[in-house]
């Protein structure tokens, strides 16, 4: 009973702080001039993904449970994409991906490419081909490199896109009463609190999973992923409420980019050997489903950009939810 009380309290704290974090990120987007898409896709996504990094590094180095850590990362990618489907249901009459700029397809496409590298690394390992430099697998190095390249591409693209838009229609200031130094300090403090709460929630989730006796792959893909992804849920919901759709959607795609880079970091800190040799075969299935879900989101972005749909629930949102539920069932049965 005490464990579930702690979980409930932590949930409430994450919700309260996550709402404040979204508002603070919106202020930073204005004060920095970088815009909601960049702040959501790189800065805010990095903050909400840090619990995965902290809990995963702990699982790899202290608990010697690399499969649990990898399951948490790939499961988090699935969970994040499922969030898009849930947001589509609660965001109002107009489809969520219709309200989001089609340029967000860039971040989603980069994430799909990194998922492809992950899938290739898992497949090669299953076939007995172990590409490594020292104890670090070559796929891990590629994931870290690709994230750096992706972040640079997104920054350059968003800078040029915003410059073109602002030439035509200057952006009205909403937070003139807040000084930049205060905005950056508030965001930093809220980010630290969010990370600490995320780590605590993941720790509690690990205790719950130990009590259930479920397998590491399923626990990582479902319980740990859901626990560490709660900040993304809260932040995205609050961003929708603030009518900052581009920040909500870019946070989802950006979090998946961060997650895959974190997978490479796990391999770096796992000095006992090649992390890829310790990963369960079922995670190849998880990575492939994540690629399919990302592709569905990209198609939805492009299709809804020219569609006139005004329905509450869209085919892409329902497909994302169905793919997630189906994947969890198969992982549970494996």
Short mmCIF file of C-alpha atoms in Angstrom, two decimals, residues 77 196 199 282 297:
data_model
loop_
_atom_site.label_atom_id
_atom_site.label_comp_id
_atom_site.label_asym_id
_atom_site.label_seq_id
_atom_site.Cartn_x
_atom_site.Cartn_y
_atom_site.Cartn_z
CA UNK A 77 9.71 5.31 -28.38
CA UNK A 196 14.48 14.01 -10.34
CA UNK A 199 14.00 9.09 -11.89
CA UNK A 282 12.09 -9.33 -29.20
CA UNK A 297 2.82 9.87 -38.17
#
